[in-house]
Amino acid sequence: MTSKNTVQTITRLLLALWDLGGMQQEIKKGQLTKRIVAKGQKVTDYQGIFEELQKQGAIAISKKGYSLTSPKGLEVLGKGLKSDKFKFEGTIVGTWAANALVKWISQIDVAVVGANVPVNGKGAIVSYDEFKSVALEVYDKLNYEYNFNNLVPIYRIRRGIGDRVSRTEFNNWLLETQADDILQLQGGSVEDSAPDKIEDSVATELDGLRCYATRLKA
């Protein structure tokens, strides 16, 4: 792709992901590619773009789908929309794209400027290493203050970190701490089996619902 076409492709991809709600949840691969893959193109044509955006930290990719990261993803999207290399080709613009642009314009101050506003005095978490550090800090604080005996409810960790990280990133990065033998995620059920507490736990295809975390490394 030329530099111009690359900017257009990246911007359309990120705009579609943002419009589909990729900041709040993971978007299924088919749902996103249905919007961005034009007639005569293949999904594999976009593989390099997806990989580059993931490398930049603009998007997160799992086996099932994609999510837009904050603030990097919004920053790249904002720059793309302002670039003189970005424009819609052809004579007909898809309804989704037109509506997405209207929504972006109406929310631009919140979406871009607000992305860098600290949450409770602290900025958004943008990397796994930062998440790992914050998650362990929250884990230790909860374990000490509430005497959890090294079995800290995952929903308490999620709520302790708050809006500094998206739900998808929290899930992916918490599972990564288990893969790195930092935290062990365990099953069971939360006290009073409250639906909201279960929802704020973590579920995996292989292991099912995981409600507690035990620290393996100091």
mmCIF file of N, CA and C in Angstrom, residues 98-173:
data_model
loop_
_atom_site.group_PDB
_atom_site.id
_atom_site.type_symbol
_atom_site.label_atom_id
_atom_site.label_comp_id
_atom_site.label_asym_id
_atom_site.label_seq_id
_atom_site.Cartn_x
_atom_site.Cartn_y
_atom_site.Cartn_z
ATOM 1 N N ALA A 98 -20.371 7.607 7.539
ATOM 2 C CA ALA A 98 -20.908 8.961 7.707
ATOM 3 C C ALA A 98 -21.415 9.162 9.133
ATOM 4 N N ASN A 99 -22.173 8.204 9.632
ATOM 5 C CA ASN A 99 -22.703 8.307 10.997
ATOM 6 C C ASN A 99 -21.587 8.273 12.036
ATOM 7 N N ALA A 100 -20.560 7.467 11.776
ATOM 8 C CA ALA A 100 -19.433 7.388 12.710
ATOM 9 C C ALA A 100 -18.704 8.724 12.792
ATOM 10 N N LEU A 101 -18.544 9.383 11.640
ATOM 11 C CA LEU A 101 -17.878 10.689 11.624
ATOM 12 C C LEU A 101 -18.701 11.730 12.378
ATOM 13 N N VAL A 102 -20.015 11.696 12.205
ATOM 14 C CA VAL A 102 -20.887 12.628 12.937
ATOM 15 C C VAL A 102 -20.742 12.393 14.438
ATOM 16 N N LYS A 103 -20.732 11.124 14.826
ATOM 17 C CA LYS A 103 -20.587 10.799 16.249
ATOM 18 C C LYS A 103 -19.230 11.239 16.765
ATOM 19 N N TRP A 104 -18.186 11.033 15.957
ATOM 20 C CA TRP A 104 -16.829 11.436 16.362
ATOM 21 C C TRP A 104 -16.754 12.939 16.570
ATOM 22 N N ILE A 105 -17.319 13.686 15.643
ATOM 23 C CA ILE A 105 -17.289 15.146 15.754
ATOM 24 C C ILE A 105 -18.012 15.612 17.013
ATOM 25 N N SER A 106 -19.136 14.958 17.326
ATOM 26 C CA SER A 106 -19.912 15.379 18.499
ATOM 27 C C SER A 106 -19.238 14.988 19.810
ATOM 28 N N GLN A 107 -18.334 13.989 19.736
ATOM 29 C CA GLN A 107 -17.708 13.500 20.971
ATOM 30 C C GLN A 107 -16.213 13.733 21.005
ATOM 31 N N ILE A 108 -15.694 14.458 20.025
ATOM 32 C CA ILE A 108 -14.245 14.552 19.864
ATOM 33 C C ILE A 108 -13.540 15.100 21.105
ATOM 34 N N ASP A 109 -14.132 16.082 21.772
ATOM 35 C CA ASP A 109 -13.484 16.640 22.961
ATOM 36 C C ASP A 109 -13.387 15.600 24.067
ATOM 37 N N VAL A 110 -14.438 14.811 24.179
ATOM 38 C CA VAL A 110 -14.442 13.778 25.221
ATOM 39 C C VAL A 110 -13.532 12.627 24.838
ATOM 40 N N ALA A 111 -13.618 12.221 23.558
ATOM 41 C CA ALA A 111 -12.897 11.040 23.118
ATOM 42 C C ALA A 111 -11.388 11.228 23.076
ATOM 43 N N VAL A 112 -10.927 12.384 22.610
ATOM 44 C CA VAL A 112 -9.497 12.599 22.450
ATOM 45 C C VAL A 112 -8.880 13.310 23.649
ATOM 46 N N VAL A 113 -9.418 14.461 23.995
ATOM 47 C CA VAL A 113 -8.868 15.211 25.110
ATOM 48 C C VAL A 113 -9.092 14.457 26.407
ATOM 49 N N GLY A 114 -10.293 13.908 26.551
ATOM 50 C CA GLY A 114 -10.627 13.209 27.781
ATOM 51 C C GLY A 114 -9.839 11.938 27.978
ATOM 52 N N ALA A 115 -9.259 11.396 26.914
ATOM 53 C CA ALA A 115 -8.520 10.144 27.042
ATOM 54 C C ALA A 115 -7.299 10.296 27.918
ATOM 55 N N ASN A 116 -6.756 11.510 27.988
ATOM 56 C CA ASN A 116 -5.556 11.732 28.772
ATOM 57 C C ASN A 116 -5.840 12.330 30.143
ATOM 58 N N VAL A 117 -7.112 12.519 30.466
ATOM 59 C CA VAL A 117 -7.462 13.053 31.776
ATOM 60 C C VAL A 117 -7.265 11.974 32.814
ATOM 61 N N PRO A 118 -6.538 12.238 33.894
ATOM 62 C CA PRO A 118 -6.287 11.222 34.898
ATOM 63 C C PRO A 118 -7.580 10.711 35.518
ATOM 64 N N VAL A 119 -7.602 9.426 35.850
ATOM 65 C CA VAL A 119 -8.730 8.813 36.535
ATOM 66 C C VAL A 119 -8.360 8.736 38.013
ATOM 67 N N ASN A 120 -9.126 9.443 38.852
ATOM 68 C CA ASN A 120 -8.809 9.500 40.273
ATOM 69 C C ASN A 120 -7.364 9.926 40.498
ATOM 70 N N GLY A 121 -6.930 10.896 39.665
ATOM 71 C CA GLY A 121 -5.580 11.417 39.824
ATOM 72 C C GLY A 121 -4.521 10.590 39.103
ATOM 73 N N LYS A 122 -4.907 9.510 38.453
ATOM 74 C CA LYS A 122 -3.944 8.644 37.778
ATOM 75 C C LYS A 122 -4.381 8.425 36.339
ATOM 76 N N GLY A 123 -3.389 8.348 35.433
ATOM 77 C CA GLY A 123 -3.695 8.213 34.021
ATOM 78 C C GLY A 123 -4.058 6.799 33.615
ATOM 79 N N ALA A 124 -4.486 6.647 32.350
ATOM 80 C CA ALA A 124 -4.875 5.341 31.819
ATOM 81 C C ALA A 124 -3.666 4.420 31.746
ATOM 82 N N ILE A 125 -3.896 3.142 31.948
ATOM 83 C CA ILE A 125 -2.850 2.129 31.848
ATOM 84 C C ILE A 125 -2.725 1.731 30.385
ATOM 85 N N VAL A 126 -1.528 1.833 29.821
ATOM 86 C CA VAL A 126 -1.369 1.632 28.380
ATOM 87 C C VAL A 126 -0.464 0.454 28.017
ATOM 88 N N SER A 127 0.049 -0.290 28.996
ATOM 89 C CA SER A 127 0.920 -1.418 28.680
ATOM 90 C C SER A 127 0.727 -2.540 29.693
ATOM 91 N N TYR A 128 1.123 -3.738 29.295
ATOM 92 C CA TYR A 128 1.008 -4.897 30.184
ATOM 93 C C TYR A 128 1.884 -4.725 31.422
ATOM 94 N N ASP A 129 3.097 -4.233 31.235
ATOM 95 C CA ASP A 129 4.003 -4.055 32.378
ATOM 96 C C ASP A 129 3.422 -3.091 33.411
ATOM 97 N N GLU A 130 2.804 -2.012 32.924
ATOM 98 C CA GLU A 130 2.186 -1.059 33.844
ATOM 99 C C GLU A 130 1.000 -1.703 34.548
ATOM 100 N N PHE A 131 0.202 -2.455 33.792
ATOM 101 C CA PHE A 131 -0.944 -3.148 34.387
ATOM 102 C C PHE A 131 -0.487 -4.124 35.462
ATOM 103 N N LYS A 132 0.546 -4.884 35.169
ATOM 104 C CA LYS A 132 1.063 -5.873 36.112
ATOM 105 C C LYS A 132 1.455 -5.215 37.427
ATOM 106 N N SER A 133 2.151 -4.084 37.323
ATOM 107 C CA SER A 133 2.580 -3.363 38.516
ATOM 108 C C SER A 133 1.393 -2.851 39.326
ATOM 109 N N VAL A 134 0.419 -2.251 38.636
ATOM 110 C CA VAL A 134 -0.754 -1.700 39.313
ATOM 111 C C VAL A 134 -1.613 -2.816 39.912
ATOM 112 N N ALA A 135 -1.797 -3.910 39.153
ATOM 113 C CA ALA A 135 -2.623 -5.021 39.628
ATOM 114 C C ALA A 135 -2.048 -5.636 40.899
ATOM 115 N N LEU A 136 -0.733 -5.785 40.939
ATOM 116 C CA LEU A 136 -0.095 -6.355 42.132
ATOM 117 C C LEU A 136 -0.181 -5.397 43.318
ATOM 118 N N GLU A 137 -0.095 -4.112 43.015
ATOM 119 C CA GLU A 137 -0.231 -3.110 44.081
ATOM 120 C C GLU A 137 -1.635 -3.160 44.682
ATOM 121 N N VAL A 138 -2.644 -3.238 43.807
ATOM 122 C CA VAL A 138 -4.032 -3.333 44.266
ATOM 123 C C VAL A 138 -4.254 -4.652 45.006
ATOM 124 N N TYR A 139 -3.705 -5.724 44.475
ATOM 125 C CA TYR A 139 -3.820 -7.047 45.117
ATOM 126 C C TYR A 139 -3.272 -6.997 46.545
ATOM 127 N N ASP A 140 -2.056 -6.473 46.688
ATOM 128 C CA ASP A 140 -1.412 -6.427 48.012
ATOM 129 C C ASP A 140 -2.202 -5.565 48.987
ATOM 130 N N LYS A 141 -2.708 -4.446 48.493
ATOM 131 C CA LYS A 141 -3.473 -3.538 49.355
ATOM 132 C C LYS A 141 -4.759 -4.211 49.837
ATOM 133 N N LEU A 142 -5.473 -4.857 48.922
ATOM 134 C CA LEU A 142 -6.715 -5.538 49.291
ATOM 135 C C LEU A 142 -6.445 -6.706 50.237
ATOM 136 N N ASN A 143 -5.401 -7.453 49.930
ATOM 137 C CA ASN A 143 -5.066 -8.621 50.747
ATOM 138 C C ASN A 143 -4.733 -8.221 52.179
ATOM 139 N N TYR A 144 -4.036 -7.110 52.304
ATOM 140 C CA TYR A 144 -3.646 -6.638 53.638
ATOM 141 C C TYR A 144 -4.826 -6.021 54.391
ATOM 142 N N GLU A 145 -5.549 -5.139 53.718
ATOM 143 C CA GLU A 145 -6.606 -4.387 54.403
ATOM 144 C C GLU A 145 -7.829 -5.246 54.732
ATOM 145 N N TYR A 146 -8.119 -6.261 53.911
ATOM 146 C CA TYR A 146 -9.322 -7.055 54.123
ATOM 147 C C TYR A 146 -9.020 -8.490 54.571
ATOM 148 N N ASN A 147 -7.731 -8.766 54.808
ATOM 149 C CA ASN A 147 -7.320 -10.075 55.314
ATOM 150 C C ASN A 147 -7.891 -11.219 54.466
ATOM 151 N N PHE A 148 -7.635 -11.162 53.163
ATOM 152 C CA PHE A 148 -8.157 -12.177 52.248
ATOM 153 C C PHE A 148 -7.355 -13.487 52.286
ATOM 154 N N ASN A 149 -6.272 -13.494 53.046
ATOM 155 C CA ASN A 149 -5.453 -14.704 53.186
ATOM 156 C C ASN A 149 -4.960 -15.199 51.823
ATOM 157 N N ASN A 150 -4.472 -14.255 51.021
ATOM 158 C CA ASN A 150 -3.881 -14.550 49.709
ATOM 159 C C ASN A 150 -4.864 -15.157 48.708
ATOM 160 N N LEU A 151 -6.143 -14.873 48.898
ATOM 161 C CA LEU A 151 -7.164 -15.316 47.951
ATOM 162 C C LEU A 151 -8.079 -14.112 47.678
ATOM 163 N N VAL A 152 -7.592 -13.218 46.808
ATOM 164 C CA VAL A 152 -8.260 -11.936 46.587
ATOM 165 C C VAL A 152 -9.284 -12.063 45.457
ATOM 166 N N PRO A 153 -10.520 -11.623 45.682
ATOM 167 C CA PRO A 153 -11.536 -11.668 44.623
ATOM 168 C C PRO A 153 -11.121 -10.839 43.410
ATOM 169 N N ILE A 154 -11.246 -11.426 42.239
ATOM 170 C CA ILE A 154 -10.858 -10.717 41.019
ATOM 171 C C ILE A 154 -11.717 -9.484 40.795
ATOM 172 N N TYR A 155 -12.996 -9.560 41.160
ATOM 173 C CA TYR A 155 -13.861 -8.398 40.952
ATOM 174 C C TYR A 155 -13.378 -7.213 41.777
ATOM 175 N N ARG A 156 -12.765 -7.497 42.944
ATOM 176 C CA ARG A 156 -12.235 -6.406 43.762
ATOM 177 C C ARG A 156 -11.003 -5.774 43.111
ATOM 178 N N ILE A 157 -10.199 -6.600 42.453
ATOM 179 C CA ILE A 157 -9.023 -6.074 41.745
ATOM 180 C C ILE A 157 -9.465 -5.216 40.568
ATOM 181 N N ARG A 158 -10.450 -5.722 39.808
ATOM 182 C CA ARG A 158 -10.958 -4.961 38.656
ATOM 183 C C ARG A 158 -11.487 -3.605 39.105
ATOM 184 N N ARG A 159 -12.281 -3.597 40.163
ATOM 185 C CA ARG A 159 -12.871 -2.346 40.636
ATOM 186 C C ARG A 159 -11.833 -1.444 41.282
ATOM 187 N N GLY A 160 -10.788 -2.054 41.840
ATOM 188 C CA GLY A 160 -9.713 -1.250 42.425
ATOM 189 C C GLY A 160 -8.935 -0.490 41.365
ATOM 190 N N ILE A 161 -8.779 -1.109 40.196
ATOM 191 C CA ILE A 161 -8.085 -0.446 39.081
ATOM 192 C C ILE A 161 -9.020 0.533 38.383
ATOM 193 N N GLY A 162 -10.304 0.182 38.324
ATOM 194 C CA GLY A 162 -11.313 1.101 37.785
ATOM 195 C C GLY A 162 -11.195 1.333 36.294
ATOM 196 N N ASP A 163 -11.501 2.552 35.864
ATOM 197 C CA ASP A 163 -11.559 2.900 34.448
ATOM 198 C C ASP A 163 -10.193 3.175 33.827
ATOM 199 N N ARG A 164 -9.136 2.886 34.564
ATOM 200 C CA ARG A 164 -7.795 3.112 34.004
ATOM 201 C C ARG A 164 -7.470 2.106 32.909
ATOM 202 N N VAL A 165 -8.280 1.051 32.799
ATOM 203 C CA VAL A 165 -8.059 0.028 31.783
ATOM 204 C C VAL A 165 -9.421 -0.493 31.328
ATOM 205 N N SER A 166 -9.524 -0.863 30.041
ATOM 206 C CA SER A 166 -10.794 -1.387 29.529
ATOM 207 C C SER A 166 -11.043 -2.788 30.076
ATOM 208 N N ARG A 167 -12.277 -3.240 29.994
ATOM 209 C CA ARG A 167 -12.614 -4.574 30.485
ATOM 210 C C ARG A 167 -11.839 -5.650 29.718
ATOM 211 N N THR A 168 -11.743 -5.477 28.410
ATOM 212 C CA THR A 168 -11.040 -6.460 27.587
ATOM 213 C C THR A 168 -9.562 -6.521 27.939
ATOM 214 N N GLU A 169 -8.930 -5.358 28.090
ATOM 215 C CA GLU A 169 -7.518 -5.337 28.436
ATOM 216 C C GLU A 169 -7.283 -5.923 29.821
ATOM 217 N N PHE A 170 -8.186 -5.633 30.761
ATOM 218 C CA PHE A 170 -8.066 -6.210 32.097
ATOM 219 C C PHE A 170 -8.080 -7.734 32.005
ATOM 220 N N ASN A 171 -9.054 -8.276 31.274
ATOM 221 C CA ASN A 171 -9.165 -9.728 31.132
ATOM 222 C C ASN A 171 -7.907 -10.326 30.507
ATOM 223 N N ASN A 172 -7.485 -9.750 29.388
ATOM 224 C CA ASN A 172 -6.327 -10.286 28.665
ATOM 225 C C ASN A 172 -5.053 -10.195 29.485
ATOM 226 N N TRP A 173 -4.841 -9.048 30.107
ATOM 227 C CA TRP A 173 -3.610 -8.854 30.869
ATOM 228 C C TRP A 173 -3.602 -9.657 32.164
#
